[in-house]
Tab-separated table of C-alpha atoms in Angstrom:
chain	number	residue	atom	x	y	z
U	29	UNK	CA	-36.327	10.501	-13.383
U	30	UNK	CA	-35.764	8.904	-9.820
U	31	UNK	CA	-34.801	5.488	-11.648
U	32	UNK	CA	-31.512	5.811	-12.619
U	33	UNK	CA	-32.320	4.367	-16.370
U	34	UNK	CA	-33.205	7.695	-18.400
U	35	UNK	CA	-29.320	8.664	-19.871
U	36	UNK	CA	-29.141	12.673	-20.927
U	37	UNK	CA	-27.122	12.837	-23.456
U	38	UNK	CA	-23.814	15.472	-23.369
U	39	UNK	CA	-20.245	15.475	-24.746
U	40	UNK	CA	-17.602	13.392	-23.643
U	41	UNK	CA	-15.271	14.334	-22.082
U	42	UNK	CA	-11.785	14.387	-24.132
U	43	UNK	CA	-9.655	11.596	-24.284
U	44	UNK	CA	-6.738	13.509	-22.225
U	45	UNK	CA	-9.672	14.473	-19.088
U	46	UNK	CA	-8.552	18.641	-19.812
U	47	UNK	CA	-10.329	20.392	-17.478
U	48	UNK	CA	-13.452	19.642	-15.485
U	49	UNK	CA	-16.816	18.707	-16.949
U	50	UNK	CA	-19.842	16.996	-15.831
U	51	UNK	CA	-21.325	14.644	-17.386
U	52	UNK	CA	-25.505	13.650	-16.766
U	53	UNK	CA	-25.244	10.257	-17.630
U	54	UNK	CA	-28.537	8.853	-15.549
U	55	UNK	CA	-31.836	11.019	-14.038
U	56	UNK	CA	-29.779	10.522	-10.386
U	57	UNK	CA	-26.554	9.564	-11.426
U	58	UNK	CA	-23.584	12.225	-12.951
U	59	UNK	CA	-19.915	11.924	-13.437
U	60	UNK	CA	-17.197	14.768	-12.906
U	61	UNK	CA	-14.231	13.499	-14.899
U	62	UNK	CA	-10.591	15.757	-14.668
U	63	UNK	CA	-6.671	16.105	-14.685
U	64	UNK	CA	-6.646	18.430	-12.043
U	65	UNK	CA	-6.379	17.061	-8.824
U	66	UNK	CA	-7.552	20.349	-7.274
U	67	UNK	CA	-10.738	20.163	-8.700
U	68	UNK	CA	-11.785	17.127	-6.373
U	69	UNK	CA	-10.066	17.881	-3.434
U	70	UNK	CA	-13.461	18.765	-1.536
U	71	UNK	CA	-15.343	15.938	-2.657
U	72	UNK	CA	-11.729	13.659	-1.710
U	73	UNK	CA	-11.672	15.202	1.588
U	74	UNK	CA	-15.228	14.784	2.171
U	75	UNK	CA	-15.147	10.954	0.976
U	76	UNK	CA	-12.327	10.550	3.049
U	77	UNK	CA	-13.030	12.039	6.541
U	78	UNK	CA	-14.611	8.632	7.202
U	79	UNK	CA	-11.789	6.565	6.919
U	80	UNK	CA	-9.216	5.240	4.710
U	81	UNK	CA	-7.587	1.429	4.941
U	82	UNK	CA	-4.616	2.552	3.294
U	83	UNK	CA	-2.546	6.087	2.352
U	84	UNK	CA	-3.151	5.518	-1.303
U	85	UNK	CA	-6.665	6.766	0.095
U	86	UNK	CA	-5.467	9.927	0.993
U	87	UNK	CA	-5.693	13.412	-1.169
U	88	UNK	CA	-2.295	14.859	0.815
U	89	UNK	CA	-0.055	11.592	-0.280
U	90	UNK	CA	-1.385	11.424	-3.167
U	91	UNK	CA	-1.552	15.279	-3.662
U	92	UNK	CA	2.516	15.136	-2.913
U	93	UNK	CA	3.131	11.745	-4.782
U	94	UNK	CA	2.096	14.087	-8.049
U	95	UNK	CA	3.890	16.748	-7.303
U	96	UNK	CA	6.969	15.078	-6.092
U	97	UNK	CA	6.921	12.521	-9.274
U	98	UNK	CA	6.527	15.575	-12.028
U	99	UNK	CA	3.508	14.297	-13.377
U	100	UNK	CA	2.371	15.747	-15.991
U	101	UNK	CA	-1.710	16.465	-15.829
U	102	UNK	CA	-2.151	14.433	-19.243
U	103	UNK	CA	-1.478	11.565	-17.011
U	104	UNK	CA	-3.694	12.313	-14.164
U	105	UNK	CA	-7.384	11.414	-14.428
U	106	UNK	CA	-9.740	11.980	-11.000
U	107	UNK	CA	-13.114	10.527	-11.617
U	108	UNK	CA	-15.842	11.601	-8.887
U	109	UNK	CA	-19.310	9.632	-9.211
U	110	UNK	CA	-22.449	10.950	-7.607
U	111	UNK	CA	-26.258	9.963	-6.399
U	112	UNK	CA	-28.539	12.460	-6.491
U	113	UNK	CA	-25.514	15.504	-5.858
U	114	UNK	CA	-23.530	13.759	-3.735
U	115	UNK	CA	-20.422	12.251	-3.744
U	116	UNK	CA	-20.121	8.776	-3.410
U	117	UNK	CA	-17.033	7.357	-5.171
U	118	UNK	CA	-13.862	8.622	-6.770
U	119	UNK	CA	-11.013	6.982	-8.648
U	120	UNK	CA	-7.992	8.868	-8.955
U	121	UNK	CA	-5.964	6.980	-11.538
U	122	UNK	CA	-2.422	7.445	-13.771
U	123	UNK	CA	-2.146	7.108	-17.352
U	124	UNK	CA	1.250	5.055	-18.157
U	125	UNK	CA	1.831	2.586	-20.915
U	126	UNK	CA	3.893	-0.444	-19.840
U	127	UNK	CA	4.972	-3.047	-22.459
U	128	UNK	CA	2.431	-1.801	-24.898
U	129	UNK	CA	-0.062	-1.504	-23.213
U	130	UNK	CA	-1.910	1.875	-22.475
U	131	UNK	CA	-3.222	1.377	-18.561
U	132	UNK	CA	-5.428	3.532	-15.820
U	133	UNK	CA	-3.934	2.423	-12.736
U	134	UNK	CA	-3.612	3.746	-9.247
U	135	UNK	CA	-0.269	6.189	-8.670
U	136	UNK	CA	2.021	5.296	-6.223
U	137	UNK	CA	1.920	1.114	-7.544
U	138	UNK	CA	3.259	-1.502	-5.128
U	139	UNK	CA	4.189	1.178	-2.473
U	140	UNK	CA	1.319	0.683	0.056
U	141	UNK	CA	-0.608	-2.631	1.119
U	142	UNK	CA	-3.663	-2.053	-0.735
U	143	UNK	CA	-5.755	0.410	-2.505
U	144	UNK	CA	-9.864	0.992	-3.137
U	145	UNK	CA	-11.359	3.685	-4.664
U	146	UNK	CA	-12.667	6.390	-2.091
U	147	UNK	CA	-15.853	6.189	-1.091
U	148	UNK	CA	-19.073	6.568	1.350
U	149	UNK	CA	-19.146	2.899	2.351
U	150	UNK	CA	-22.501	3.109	4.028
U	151	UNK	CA	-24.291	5.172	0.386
U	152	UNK	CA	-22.202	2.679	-1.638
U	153	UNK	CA	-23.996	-0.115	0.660
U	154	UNK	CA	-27.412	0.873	0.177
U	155	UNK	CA	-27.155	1.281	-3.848
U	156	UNK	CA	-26.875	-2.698	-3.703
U	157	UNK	CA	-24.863	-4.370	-6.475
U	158	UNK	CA	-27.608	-3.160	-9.550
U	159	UNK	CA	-26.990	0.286	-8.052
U	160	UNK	CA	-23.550	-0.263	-7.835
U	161	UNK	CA	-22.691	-1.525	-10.999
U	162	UNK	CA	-24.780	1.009	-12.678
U	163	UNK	CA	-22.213	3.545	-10.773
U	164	UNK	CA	-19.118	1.586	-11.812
U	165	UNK	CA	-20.059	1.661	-15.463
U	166	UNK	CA	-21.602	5.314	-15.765
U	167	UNK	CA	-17.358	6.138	-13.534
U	168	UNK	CA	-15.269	4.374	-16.566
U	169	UNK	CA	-17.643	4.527	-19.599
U	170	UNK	CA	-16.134	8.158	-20.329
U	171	UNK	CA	-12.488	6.627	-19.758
U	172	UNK	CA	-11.268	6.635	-23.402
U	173	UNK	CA	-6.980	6.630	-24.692
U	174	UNK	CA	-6.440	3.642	-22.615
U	175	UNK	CA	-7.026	-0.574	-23.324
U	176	UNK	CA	-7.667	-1.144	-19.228
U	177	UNK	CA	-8.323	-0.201	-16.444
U	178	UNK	CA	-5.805	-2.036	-13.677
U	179	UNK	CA	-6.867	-1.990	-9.957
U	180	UNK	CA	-4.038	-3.843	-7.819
U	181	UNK	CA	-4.986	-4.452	-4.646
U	182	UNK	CA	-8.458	-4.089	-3.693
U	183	UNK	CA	-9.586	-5.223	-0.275
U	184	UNK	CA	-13.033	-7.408	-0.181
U	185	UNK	CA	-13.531	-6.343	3.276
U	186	UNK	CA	-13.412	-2.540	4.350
U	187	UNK	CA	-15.271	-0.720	7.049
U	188	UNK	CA	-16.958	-4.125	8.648
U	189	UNK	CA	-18.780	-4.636	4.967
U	190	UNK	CA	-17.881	-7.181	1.956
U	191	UNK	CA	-18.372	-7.364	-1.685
U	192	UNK	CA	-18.904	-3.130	-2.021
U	193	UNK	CA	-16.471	-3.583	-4.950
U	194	UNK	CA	-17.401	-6.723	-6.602
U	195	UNK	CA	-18.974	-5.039	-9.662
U	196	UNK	CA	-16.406	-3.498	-10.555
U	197	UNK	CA	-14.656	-5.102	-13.547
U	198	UNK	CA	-13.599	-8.524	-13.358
U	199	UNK	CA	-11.595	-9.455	-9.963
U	200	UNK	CA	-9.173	-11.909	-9.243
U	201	UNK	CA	-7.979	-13.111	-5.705
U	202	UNK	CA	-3.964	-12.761	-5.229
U	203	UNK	CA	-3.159	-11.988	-1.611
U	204	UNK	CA	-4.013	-11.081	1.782
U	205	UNK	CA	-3.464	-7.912	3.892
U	206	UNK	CA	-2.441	-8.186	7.257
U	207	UNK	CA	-3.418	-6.358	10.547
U	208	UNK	CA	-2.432	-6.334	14.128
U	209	UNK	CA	-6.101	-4.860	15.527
U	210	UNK	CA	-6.223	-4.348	19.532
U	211	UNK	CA	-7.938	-1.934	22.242
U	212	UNK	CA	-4.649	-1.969	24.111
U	213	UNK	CA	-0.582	-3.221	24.610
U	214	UNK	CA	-2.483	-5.700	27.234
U	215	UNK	CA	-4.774	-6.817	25.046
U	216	UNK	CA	-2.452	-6.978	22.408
U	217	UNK	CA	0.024	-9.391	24.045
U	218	UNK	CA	-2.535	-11.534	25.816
U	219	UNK	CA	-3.603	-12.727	22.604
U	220	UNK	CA	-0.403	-13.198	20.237
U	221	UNK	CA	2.281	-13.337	23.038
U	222	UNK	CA	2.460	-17.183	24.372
U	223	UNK	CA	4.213	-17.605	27.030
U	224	UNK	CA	7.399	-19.356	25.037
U	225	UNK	CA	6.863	-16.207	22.556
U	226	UNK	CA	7.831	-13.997	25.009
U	227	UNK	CA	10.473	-16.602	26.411
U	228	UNK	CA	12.010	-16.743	22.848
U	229	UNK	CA	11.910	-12.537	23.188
U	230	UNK	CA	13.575	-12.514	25.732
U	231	UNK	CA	16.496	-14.518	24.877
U	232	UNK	CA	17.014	-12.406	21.457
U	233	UNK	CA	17.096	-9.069	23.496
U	234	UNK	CA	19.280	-10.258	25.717
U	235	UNK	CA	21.792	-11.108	22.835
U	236	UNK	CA	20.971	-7.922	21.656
U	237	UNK	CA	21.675	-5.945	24.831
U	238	UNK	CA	25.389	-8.241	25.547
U	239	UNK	CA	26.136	-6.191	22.392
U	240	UNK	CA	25.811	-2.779	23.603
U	241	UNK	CA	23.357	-0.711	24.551
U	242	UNK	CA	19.803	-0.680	22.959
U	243	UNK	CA	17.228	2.061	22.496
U	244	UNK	CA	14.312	2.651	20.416
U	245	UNK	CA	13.045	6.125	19.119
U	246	UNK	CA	10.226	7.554	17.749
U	247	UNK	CA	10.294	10.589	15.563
U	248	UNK	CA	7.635	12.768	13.508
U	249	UNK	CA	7.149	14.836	10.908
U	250	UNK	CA	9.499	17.903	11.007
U	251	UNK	CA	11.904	15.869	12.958
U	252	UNK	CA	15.816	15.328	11.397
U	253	UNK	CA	15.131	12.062	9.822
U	254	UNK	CA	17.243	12.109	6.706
U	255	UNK	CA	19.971	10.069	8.518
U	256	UNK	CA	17.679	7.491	9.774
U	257	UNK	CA	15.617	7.419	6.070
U	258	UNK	CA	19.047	7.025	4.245
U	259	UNK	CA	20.138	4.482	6.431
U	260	UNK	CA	16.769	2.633	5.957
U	261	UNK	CA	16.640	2.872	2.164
U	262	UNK	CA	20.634	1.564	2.447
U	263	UNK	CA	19.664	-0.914	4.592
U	264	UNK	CA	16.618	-2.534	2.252
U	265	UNK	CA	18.970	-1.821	-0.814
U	266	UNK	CA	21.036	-4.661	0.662
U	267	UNK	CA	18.438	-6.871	1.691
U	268	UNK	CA	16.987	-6.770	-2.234
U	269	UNK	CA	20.480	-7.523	-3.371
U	270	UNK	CA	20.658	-10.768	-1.147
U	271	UNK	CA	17.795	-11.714	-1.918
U	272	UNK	CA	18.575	-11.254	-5.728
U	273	UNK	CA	15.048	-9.201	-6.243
U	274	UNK	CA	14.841	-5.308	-7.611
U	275	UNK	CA	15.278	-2.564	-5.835
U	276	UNK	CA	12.197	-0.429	-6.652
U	277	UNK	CA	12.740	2.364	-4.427
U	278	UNK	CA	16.228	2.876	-5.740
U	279	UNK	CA	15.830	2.119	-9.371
U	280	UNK	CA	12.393	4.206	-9.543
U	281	UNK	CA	14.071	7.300	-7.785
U	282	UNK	CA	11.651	7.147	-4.480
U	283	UNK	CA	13.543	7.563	-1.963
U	284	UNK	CA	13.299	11.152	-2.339
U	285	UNK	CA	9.336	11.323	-1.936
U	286	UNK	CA	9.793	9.965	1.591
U	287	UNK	CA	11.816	12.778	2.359
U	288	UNK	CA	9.277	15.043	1.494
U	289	UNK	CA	6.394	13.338	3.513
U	290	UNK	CA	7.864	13.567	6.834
U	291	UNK	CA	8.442	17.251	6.494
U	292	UNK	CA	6.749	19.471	8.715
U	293	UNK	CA	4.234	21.098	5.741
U	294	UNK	CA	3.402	17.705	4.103
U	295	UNK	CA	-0.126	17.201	4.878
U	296	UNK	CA	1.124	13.597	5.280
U	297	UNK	CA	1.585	12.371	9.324
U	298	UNK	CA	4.544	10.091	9.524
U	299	UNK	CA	5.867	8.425	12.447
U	300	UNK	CA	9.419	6.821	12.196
U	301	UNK	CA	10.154	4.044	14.824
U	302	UNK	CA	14.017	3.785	15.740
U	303	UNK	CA	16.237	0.983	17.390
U	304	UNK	CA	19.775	1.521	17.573
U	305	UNK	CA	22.555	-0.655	19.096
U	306	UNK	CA	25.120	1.610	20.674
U	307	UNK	CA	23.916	4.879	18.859
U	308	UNK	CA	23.638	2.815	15.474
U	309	UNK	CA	20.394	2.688	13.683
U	310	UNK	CA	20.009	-1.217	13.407
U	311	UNK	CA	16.252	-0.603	12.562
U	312	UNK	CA	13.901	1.150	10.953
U	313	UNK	CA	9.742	0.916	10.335
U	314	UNK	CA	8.573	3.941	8.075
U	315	UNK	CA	4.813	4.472	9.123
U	316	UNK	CA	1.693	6.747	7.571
U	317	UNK	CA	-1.021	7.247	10.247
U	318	UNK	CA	-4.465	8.341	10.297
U	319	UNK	CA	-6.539	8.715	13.092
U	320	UNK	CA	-6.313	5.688	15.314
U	321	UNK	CA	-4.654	3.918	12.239
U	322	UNK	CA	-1.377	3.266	11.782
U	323	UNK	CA	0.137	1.701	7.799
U	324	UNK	CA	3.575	0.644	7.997
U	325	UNK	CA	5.117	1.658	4.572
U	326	UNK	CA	8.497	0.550	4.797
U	327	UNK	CA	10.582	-1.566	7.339
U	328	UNK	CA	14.351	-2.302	7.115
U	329	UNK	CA	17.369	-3.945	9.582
U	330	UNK	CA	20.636	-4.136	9.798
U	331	UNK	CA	22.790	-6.908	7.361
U	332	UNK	CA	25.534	-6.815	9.967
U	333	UNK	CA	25.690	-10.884	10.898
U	334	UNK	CA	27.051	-9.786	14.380
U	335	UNK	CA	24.255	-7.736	15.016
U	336	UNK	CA	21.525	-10.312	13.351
U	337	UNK	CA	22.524	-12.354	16.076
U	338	UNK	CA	20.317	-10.351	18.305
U	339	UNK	CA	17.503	-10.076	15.885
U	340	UNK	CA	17.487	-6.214	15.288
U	341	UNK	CA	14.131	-6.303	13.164
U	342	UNK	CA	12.187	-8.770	15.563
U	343	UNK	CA	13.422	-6.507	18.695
U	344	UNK	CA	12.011	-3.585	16.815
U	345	UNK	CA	8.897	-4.818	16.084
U	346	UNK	CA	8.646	-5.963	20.122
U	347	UNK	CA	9.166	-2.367	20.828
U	348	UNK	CA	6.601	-0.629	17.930
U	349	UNK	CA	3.480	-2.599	18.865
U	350	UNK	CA	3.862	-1.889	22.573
U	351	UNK	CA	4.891	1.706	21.681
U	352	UNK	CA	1.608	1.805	19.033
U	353	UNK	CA	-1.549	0.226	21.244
U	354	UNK	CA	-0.065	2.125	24.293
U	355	UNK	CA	-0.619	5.437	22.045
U	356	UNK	CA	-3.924	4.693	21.783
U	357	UNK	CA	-3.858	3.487	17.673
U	358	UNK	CA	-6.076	0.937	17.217
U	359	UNK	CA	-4.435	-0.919	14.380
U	360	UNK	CA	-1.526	-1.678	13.082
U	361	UNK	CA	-1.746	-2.296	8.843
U	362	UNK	CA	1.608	-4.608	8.181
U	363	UNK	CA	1.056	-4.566	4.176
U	364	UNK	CA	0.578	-7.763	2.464
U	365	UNK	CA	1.946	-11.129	2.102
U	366	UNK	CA	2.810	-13.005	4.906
U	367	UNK	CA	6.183	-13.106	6.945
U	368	UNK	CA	7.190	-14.501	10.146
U	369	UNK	CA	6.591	-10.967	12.001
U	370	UNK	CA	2.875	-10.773	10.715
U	371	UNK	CA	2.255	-14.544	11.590
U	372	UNK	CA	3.397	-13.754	15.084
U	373	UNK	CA	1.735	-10.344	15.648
U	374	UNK	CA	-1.181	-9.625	13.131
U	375	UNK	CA	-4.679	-10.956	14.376
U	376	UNK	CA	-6.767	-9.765	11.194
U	377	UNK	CA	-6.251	-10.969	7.750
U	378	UNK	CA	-8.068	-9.243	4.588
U	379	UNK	CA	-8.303	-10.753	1.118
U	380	UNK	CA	-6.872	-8.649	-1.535
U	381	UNK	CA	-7.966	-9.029	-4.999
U	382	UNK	CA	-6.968	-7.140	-8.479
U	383	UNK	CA	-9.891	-5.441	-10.682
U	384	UNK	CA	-9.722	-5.278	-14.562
U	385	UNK	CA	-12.115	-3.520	-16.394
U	386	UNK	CA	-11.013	-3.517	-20.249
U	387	UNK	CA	-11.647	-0.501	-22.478
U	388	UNK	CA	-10.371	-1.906	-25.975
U	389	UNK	CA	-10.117	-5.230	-27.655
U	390	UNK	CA	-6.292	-5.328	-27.025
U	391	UNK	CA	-7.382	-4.742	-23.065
U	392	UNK	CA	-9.493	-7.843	-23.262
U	393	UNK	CA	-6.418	-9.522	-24.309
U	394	UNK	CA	-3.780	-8.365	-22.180
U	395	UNK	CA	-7.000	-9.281	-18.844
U	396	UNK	CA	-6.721	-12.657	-20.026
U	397	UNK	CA	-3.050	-13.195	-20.156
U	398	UNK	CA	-2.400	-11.583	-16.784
U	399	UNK	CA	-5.022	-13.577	-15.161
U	400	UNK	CA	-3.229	-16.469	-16.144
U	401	UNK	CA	-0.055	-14.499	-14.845
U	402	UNK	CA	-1.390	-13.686	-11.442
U	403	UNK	CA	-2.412	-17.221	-10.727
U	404	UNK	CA	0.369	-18.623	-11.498
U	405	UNK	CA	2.559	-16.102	-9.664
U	406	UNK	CA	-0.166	-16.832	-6.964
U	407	UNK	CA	0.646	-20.903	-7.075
U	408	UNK	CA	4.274	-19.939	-6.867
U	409	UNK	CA	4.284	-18.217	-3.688
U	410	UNK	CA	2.406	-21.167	-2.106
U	411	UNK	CA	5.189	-23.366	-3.118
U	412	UNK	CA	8.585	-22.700	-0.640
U	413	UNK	CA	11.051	-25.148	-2.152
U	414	UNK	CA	10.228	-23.172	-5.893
U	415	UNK	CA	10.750	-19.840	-4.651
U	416	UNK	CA	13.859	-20.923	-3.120
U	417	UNK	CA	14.988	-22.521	-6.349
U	418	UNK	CA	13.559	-18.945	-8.478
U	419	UNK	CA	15.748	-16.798	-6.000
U	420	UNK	CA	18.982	-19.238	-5.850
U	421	UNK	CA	20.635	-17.255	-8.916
U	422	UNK	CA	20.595	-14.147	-7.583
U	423	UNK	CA	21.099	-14.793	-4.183
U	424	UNK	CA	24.612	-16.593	-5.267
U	425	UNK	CA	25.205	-13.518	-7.803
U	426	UNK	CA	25.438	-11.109	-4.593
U	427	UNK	CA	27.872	-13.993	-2.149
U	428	UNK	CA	30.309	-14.504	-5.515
U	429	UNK	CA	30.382	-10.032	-5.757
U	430	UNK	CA	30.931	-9.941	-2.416
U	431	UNK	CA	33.919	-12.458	-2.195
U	432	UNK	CA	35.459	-10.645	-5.200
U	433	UNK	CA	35.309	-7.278	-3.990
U	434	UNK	CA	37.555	-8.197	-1.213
């Protein structure tokens, strides 16, 4: 029974994941399949005391994302796969329906850099991809009320290792994470501070400081911070507007879940990192940190031209990695996409790829179509001059409101 190929038959699990059963699908191989997130919290917690590479890892965020959002436990499913008892890999996915289409997807969407299921990297190494893949397919087989199975955001590298998840689904390259890794501050500028880096530093702090007087902050969980969040989620409202993109935060009503995770009870540690121009708040980086790690959810800066002049968001960032490697974290996650900022300070860059595994005919259909999507999208952002052309409407939309409204 030792070879994984002998399948006991048992119900299924209902379409909805009520309640918690176990399924035998393989002599060494079983499935636990709920829509109570309770019912894997020790087998999360276990999977996760390891490690995470991002907060959409973690059973408290996620634990608080559900219960912040309302979510009703029709769309929660937490799938838990085993080898020989023990835990290996869970997937805790939503149930939403988006343009037709009935999806499994991860819960909190674009609002961290990257996502992977949770897992022992080291048992999911030795399985090898037939083990693997046997795993993959005894975790979704059960899935049923749903046409597929979309996993943004999947990192090909975590813990040192590649390829752990490349039998799962069908993947598809589409961007890169990026990570400022060091042993110290030191270390840290030796290697991405040249010497007309810190030159050009320089001069931008001390336009900065002829403006007033600068200081940078750093507060925790249980700390006032509704001030400093509301002036950071006012602060990025106006940076979507110029830039003529959405305002998810806003429009999705999350602005309010941030609030809750840097209470003192939230399970979640959150560090806030502070500069202010004359007792102002000019900027603003919204980090999740675990362990030595350190994932910078949200960043924002000042729209003030006067005060651009000084480069608010570029000072801040000066200040947070020498603040962060001088704690002792060990890296600095930055999210993905590139930027200027994670040009200049990141030193580690991680492919990120989507995973589709399609559970109806109508999935197989929609896989295709966004796979053409996401490459194009992908060519797109590799082309300057086009996304400058795509934003050009609503960029001149925002200028023409703001002339009229004075």
């Amino acid at each position: 029974m030792g070879s994984g190929t002998a399948a006991l038959q048992h119900p299924s699990v209902d379409a909805t994941g009520i309640g918690a059963k176990v399924t035998q699908v393989a002599a060494d191989i079983s499935v636990l399949m709920t829509n109570r997130i309770e019912d894997v919290e020790a087998s999360w917690r276990l999977l996760e005391a390891s490690g995470v590479e991002s907060p959409g890892q973690s059973y408290d965020f996620i634990a608080l994302w559900v219960k912040n959002r309302r979510l009703p436990s029709c769309d929660q499913t937490y799938i838990v796969g085993s080898v020989d008892g023990e835990p290996v890999a869970l997937l805790p996915l939503r149930r939403r329906r988006t343009r037709g289409v009935r999806l499994l997807s991860w819960f909190p969407g674009s609002n961290v850099g990257c996502y992977a299921p949770i897992a022992n990297l080291e048992r999911l190494e030795q399985l090898g991809p037939v083990g693997r893949k046997a795993l993959w397919a005894r975790m979704t087989a059960r899935l049923t009320g749903a046409d597929l199975i979309y996993l943004r955001w999947l990192p090909g590298r975590v813990g040192g290792r590649t390829g752990l998840f490349d039998e799962l689904g069908v993947a598809l390259p589409v961007e890169t994470l990026y990570r400022a890794e060091f042993a110290s501050w030191a270390e840290c500028e030796r290697v991405q501070r040249s010497k007309s880096r810190r030159k050009h530093d320089r001069q931008q702090g001390d336009r900065l400081d002829a403006l007033g007087q600068v200081t940078f902050e750093v507060s925790r969980n249980g700390d006032d911070a509704r001030d400093t969040i509301d002036t950071m989620f006012r602060q990025r409202s106006a940076r979507f507007k110029a830039m003529g993109i959405r305002d998810i935060f806003v429009r999705d009503g999350l602005t309010e879940f941030y609030h809750a995770a840097v209470a003192a009870n939230s399970g979640i540690a959150v560090q806030l990192q502070v500069l202010r121009l004359g007792g102002q708040i000019v900027a603003v980086r919204y980090n999740v940190v675990h362990g030595t790690r350190m994932f910078c959810l949200i960043s924002s800066m000042s729209d003030d031209e006067t005060v651009q002049a000084g480069s608010p968001g570029k000072q801040c960032l000066l200040r947070v990695m020498q603040s962060v490697f001088e704690q002792g974290y060990t890296m600095f996650d930055m999210g993905a996409g590139l930027t200027d900022e994670k040009r200049h300070w990141c030193n580690v860059q991680i492919p990120l790829q989507h995973h589709y595994v399609p559970l109806s005919a109508w999935g197989r259909t929609v896989l295709a179509a966004h796979r053409v999507i996401q490459k194009s999208r992908r060519q797109i952002k590799g082309h300057k001059k086009l996304i400058t052309a795509l934003r050009a409407p609503g960029q001149w939309l925002h200028r023409h409101a703001g002339q009229k409204s004075k």
